[in-house]
Tab-separated table of C-alpha atoms in Angstrom:
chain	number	residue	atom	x	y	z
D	531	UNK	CA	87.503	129.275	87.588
D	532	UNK	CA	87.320	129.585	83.911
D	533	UNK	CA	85.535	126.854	81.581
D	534	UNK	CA	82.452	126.389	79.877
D	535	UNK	CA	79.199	125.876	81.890
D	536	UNK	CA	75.900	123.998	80.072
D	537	UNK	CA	72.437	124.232	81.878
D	538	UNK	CA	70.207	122.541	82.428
D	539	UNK	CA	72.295	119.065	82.769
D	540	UNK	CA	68.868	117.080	81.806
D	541	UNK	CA	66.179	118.167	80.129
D	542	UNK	CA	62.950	117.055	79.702
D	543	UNK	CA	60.218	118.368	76.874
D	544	UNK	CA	57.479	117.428	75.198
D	545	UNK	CA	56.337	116.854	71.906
D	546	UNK	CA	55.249	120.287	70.306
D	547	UNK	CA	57.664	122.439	72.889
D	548	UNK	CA	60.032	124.730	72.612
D	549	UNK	CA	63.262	124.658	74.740
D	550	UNK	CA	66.137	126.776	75.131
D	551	UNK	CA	69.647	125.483	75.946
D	552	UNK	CA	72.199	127.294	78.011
D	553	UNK	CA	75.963	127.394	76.979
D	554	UNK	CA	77.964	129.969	79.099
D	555	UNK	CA	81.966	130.757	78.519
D	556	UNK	CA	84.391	132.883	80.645
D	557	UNK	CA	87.548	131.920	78.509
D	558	UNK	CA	87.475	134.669	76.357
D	559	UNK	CA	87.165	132.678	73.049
D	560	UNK	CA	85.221	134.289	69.719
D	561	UNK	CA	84.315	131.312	68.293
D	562	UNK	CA	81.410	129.180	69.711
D	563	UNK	CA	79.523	125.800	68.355
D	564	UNK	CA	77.132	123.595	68.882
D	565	UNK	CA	76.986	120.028	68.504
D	566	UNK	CA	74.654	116.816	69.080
D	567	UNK	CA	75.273	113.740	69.681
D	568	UNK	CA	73.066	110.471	68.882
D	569	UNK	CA	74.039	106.823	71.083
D	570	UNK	CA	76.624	105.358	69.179
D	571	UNK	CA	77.584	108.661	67.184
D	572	UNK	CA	80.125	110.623	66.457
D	573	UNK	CA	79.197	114.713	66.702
D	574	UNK	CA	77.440	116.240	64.266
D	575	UNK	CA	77.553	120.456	63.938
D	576	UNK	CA	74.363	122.192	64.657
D	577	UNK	CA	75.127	125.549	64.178
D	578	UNK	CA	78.775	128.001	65.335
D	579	UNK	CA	79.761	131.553	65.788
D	580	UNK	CA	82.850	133.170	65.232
D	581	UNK	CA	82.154	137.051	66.520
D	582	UNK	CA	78.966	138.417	68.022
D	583	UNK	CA	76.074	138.857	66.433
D	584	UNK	CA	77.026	136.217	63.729
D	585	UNK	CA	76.754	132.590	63.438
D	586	UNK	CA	76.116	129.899	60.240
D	587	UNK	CA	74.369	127.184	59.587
D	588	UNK	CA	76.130	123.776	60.193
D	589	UNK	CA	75.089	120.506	58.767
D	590	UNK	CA	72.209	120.030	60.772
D	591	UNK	CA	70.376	123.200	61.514
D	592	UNK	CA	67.150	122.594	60.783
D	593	UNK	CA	64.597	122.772	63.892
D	594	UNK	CA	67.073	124.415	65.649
D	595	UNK	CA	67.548	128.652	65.580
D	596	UNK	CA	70.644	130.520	67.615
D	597	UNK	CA	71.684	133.987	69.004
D	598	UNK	CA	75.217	135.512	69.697
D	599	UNK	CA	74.210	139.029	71.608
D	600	UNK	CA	77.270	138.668	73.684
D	601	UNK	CA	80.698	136.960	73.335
D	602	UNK	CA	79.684	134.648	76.411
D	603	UNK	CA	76.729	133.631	75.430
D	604	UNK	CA	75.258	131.265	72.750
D	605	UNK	CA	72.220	129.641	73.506
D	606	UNK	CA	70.164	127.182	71.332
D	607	UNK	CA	66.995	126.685	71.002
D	608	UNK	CA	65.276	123.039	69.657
D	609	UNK	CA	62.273	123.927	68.309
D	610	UNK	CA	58.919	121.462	67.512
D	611	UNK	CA	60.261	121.545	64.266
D	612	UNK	CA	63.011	119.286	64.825
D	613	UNK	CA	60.984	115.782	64.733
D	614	UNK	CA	63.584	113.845	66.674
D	615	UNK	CA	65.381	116.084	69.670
D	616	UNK	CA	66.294	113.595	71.885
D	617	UNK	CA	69.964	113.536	72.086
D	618	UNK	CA	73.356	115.047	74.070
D	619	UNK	CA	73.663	118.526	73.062
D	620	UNK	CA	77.421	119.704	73.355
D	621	UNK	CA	78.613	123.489	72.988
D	622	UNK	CA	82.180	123.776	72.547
D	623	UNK	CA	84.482	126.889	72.201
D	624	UNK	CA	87.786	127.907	70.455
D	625	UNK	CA	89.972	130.403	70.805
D	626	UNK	CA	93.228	132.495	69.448
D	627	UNK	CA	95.752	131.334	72.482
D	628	UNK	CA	95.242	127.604	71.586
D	629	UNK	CA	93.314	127.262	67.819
D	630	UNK	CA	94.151	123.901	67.349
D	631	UNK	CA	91.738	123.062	70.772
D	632	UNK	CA	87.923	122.737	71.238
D	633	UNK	CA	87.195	123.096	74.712
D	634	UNK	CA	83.918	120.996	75.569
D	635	UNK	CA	81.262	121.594	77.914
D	636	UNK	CA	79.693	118.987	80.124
D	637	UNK	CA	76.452	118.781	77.551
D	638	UNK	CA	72.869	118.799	78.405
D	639	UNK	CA	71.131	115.689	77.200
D	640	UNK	CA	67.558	116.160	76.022
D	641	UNK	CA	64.642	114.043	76.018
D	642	UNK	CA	61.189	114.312	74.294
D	643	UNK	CA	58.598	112.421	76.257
K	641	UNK	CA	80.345	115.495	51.891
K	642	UNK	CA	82.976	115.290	53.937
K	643	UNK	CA	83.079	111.806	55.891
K	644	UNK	CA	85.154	110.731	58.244
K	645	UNK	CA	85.220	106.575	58.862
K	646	UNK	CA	86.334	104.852	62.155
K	647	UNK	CA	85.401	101.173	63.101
K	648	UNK	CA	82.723	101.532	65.588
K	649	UNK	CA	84.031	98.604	67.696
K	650	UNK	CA	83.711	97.212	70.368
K	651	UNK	CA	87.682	96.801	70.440
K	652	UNK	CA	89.263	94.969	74.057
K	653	UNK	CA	92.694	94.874	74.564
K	654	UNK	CA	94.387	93.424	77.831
K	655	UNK	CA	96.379	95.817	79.993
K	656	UNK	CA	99.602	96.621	79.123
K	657	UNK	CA	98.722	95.732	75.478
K	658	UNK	CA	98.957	98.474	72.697
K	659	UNK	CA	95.632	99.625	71.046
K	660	UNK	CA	95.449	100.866	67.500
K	661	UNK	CA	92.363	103.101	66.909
K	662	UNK	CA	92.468	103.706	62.960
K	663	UNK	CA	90.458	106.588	61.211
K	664	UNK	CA	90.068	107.688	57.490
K	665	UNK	CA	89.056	110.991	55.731
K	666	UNK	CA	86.961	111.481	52.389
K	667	UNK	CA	88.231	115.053	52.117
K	668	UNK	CA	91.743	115.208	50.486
K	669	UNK	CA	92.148	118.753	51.867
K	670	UNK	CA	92.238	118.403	54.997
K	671	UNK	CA	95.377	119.828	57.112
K	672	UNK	CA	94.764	118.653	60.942
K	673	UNK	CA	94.047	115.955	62.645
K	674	UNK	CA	92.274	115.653	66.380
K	675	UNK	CA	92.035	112.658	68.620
K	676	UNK	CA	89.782	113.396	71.366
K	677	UNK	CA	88.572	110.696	74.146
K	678	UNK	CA	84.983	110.374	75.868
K	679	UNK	CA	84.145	108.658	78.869
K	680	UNK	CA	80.694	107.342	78.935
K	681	UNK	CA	78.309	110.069	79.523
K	682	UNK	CA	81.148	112.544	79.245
K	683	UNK	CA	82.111	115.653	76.723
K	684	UNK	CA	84.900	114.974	74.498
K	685	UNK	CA	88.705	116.015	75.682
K	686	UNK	CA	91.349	116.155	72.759
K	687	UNK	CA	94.023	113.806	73.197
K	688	UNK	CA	96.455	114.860	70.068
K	689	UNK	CA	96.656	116.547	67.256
K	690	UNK	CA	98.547	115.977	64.139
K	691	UNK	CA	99.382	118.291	60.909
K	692	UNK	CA	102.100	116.583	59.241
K	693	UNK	CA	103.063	113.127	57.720
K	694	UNK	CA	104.608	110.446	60.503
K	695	UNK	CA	104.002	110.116	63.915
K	696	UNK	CA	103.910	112.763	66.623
K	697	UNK	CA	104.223	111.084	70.159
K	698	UNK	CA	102.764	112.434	73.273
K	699	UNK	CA	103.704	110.201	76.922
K	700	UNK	CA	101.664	106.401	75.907
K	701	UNK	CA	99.918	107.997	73.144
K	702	UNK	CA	101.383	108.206	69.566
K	703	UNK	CA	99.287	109.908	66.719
K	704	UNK	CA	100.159	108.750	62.851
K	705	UNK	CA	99.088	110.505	59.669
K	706	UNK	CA	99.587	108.955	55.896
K	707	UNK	CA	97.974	112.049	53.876
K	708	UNK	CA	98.398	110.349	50.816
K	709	UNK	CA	96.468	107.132	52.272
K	710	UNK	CA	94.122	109.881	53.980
K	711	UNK	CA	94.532	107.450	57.226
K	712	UNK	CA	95.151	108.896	60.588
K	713	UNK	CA	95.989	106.220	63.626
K	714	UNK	CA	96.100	106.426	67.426
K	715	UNK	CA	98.063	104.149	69.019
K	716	UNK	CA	98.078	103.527	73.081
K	717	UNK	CA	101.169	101.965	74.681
K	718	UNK	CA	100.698	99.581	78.082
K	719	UNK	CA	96.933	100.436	77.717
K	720	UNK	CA	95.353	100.375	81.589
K	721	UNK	CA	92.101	99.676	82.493
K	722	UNK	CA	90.969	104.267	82.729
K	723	UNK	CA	91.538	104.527	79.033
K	724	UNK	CA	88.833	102.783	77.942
K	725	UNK	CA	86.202	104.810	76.430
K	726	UNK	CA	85.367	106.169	72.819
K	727	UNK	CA	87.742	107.495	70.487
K	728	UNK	CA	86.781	110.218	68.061
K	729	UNK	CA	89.069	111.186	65.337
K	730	UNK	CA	88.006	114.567	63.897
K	731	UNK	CA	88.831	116.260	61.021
K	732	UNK	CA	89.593	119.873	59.930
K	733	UNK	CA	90.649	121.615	56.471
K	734	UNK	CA	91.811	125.011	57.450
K	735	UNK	CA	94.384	124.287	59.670
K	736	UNK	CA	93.075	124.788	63.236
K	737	UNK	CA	90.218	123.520	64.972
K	738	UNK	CA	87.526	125.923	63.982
K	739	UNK	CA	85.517	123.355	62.036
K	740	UNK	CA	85.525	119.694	62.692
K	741	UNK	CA	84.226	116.325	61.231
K	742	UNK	CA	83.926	113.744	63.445
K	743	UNK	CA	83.984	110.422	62.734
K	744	UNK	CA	81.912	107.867	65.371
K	745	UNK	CA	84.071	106.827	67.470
K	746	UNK	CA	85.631	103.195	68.413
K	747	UNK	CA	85.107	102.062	71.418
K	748	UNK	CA	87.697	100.593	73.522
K	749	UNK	CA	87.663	98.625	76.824
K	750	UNK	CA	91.268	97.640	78.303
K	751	UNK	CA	90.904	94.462	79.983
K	752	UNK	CA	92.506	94.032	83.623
């Protein structure tokens, strides 16, 4: 069953915490992103990866830091530098087969209590 | 700064009514065109896409592109009731969908 799995589903933090978000892939795609998503909002690129062990800044990045150790794998972490987390995190993939698609996961929405 | 613009909405149509969803682009560069639909609480899923001037149809769903308005359109035929949800148009300048600007989406509720 191939897609693109996104744990935890919710996620609870508070102020001053770090937390890691999971974004999993079994499609065989290089390139990986990440996205959040504000009520009312379109999506606005956090960070991507096109190969392992390499990955840019989108237009938001700050607060947030990312790894690419395995073509799978791209998990991001919210730091307590970004002041206002709260929001529905999206990771998306593309690959070669289909390069006009981004294939979404089902997001993990974050809150900061 | 790229921006992409879309009329937030609300937008209601009654069933069976066509529903234009209109988008424009900042970036004269730009070389594709995405349509992607969310459900409330939902990831996106990509409707259409559209590269060249004119209209590219798809079943109820017919994607138009003016490059030279920079205005990209979505229009649903006999809308029903399960399409309503948010509309993003996105918005790429190399050609594929490797980097995207979305715009914020118009949402759309198809009256029974």
């Amino acid at each position: 069953d191939g897609g693109i799995t996104q744990s935890p589903k919710y996620l609870f933090r508070k102020e001053g915490q770090n937390v890691t978000l999971s974004c999993e892939q079994n499609l065989n795609h290089d390139a990986m992103y990440w996205y959040r998503q504000d009520p009312g909002q379109g999506l606005r690129l956090i960070y991507y990866s096109q190969i392992v062990n390499d990955f840019q800044k989108g237009d938001i990045a700050e607060g947030y830091s990312v790894s690419r150790e395995k073509k799978e794998s791209f998990p991001l972490t919210v730091t307590s530098a970004q002041k206002n987390p709260t929001a529905f995190y999206l990771c998306a993939t593309t690959g070669t087969r289909r390069p006009n698609e981004q294939f979404f996961g089902p997001g993990t929405r974050l809150t900061v209590l | 700064q790229k921006e992409v613009e879309q009329n937030s909405g609300p937008l209601s149509v009654p069933e069976g009514a066509i529903a234009s969803l209109n988008c424009t682009y900042s970036d004269r560069g730009s070389q594709s065109f995405f349509w992607y639909r969310q459900y409330s609480g939902k990831s996106p899923e990509l409707i259409m896409f559209i590269y060249s001037n004119g209209d590219k149809e798809d079943g109820r769903f017919t994607a138009q592109l003016n490059k030279a308005s920079q205005y990209v359109s979505l229009l649903i035929r006999d809308s029903q009731p399960s399409d309503s949800a948010t509309y993003l148009c996105a918005v790429n300048m190399d050609g594929s969908a490797r980097q995207l600007t979305f715009g914020s989406g118009t949402q759309l509720t198809v009256l029974p």
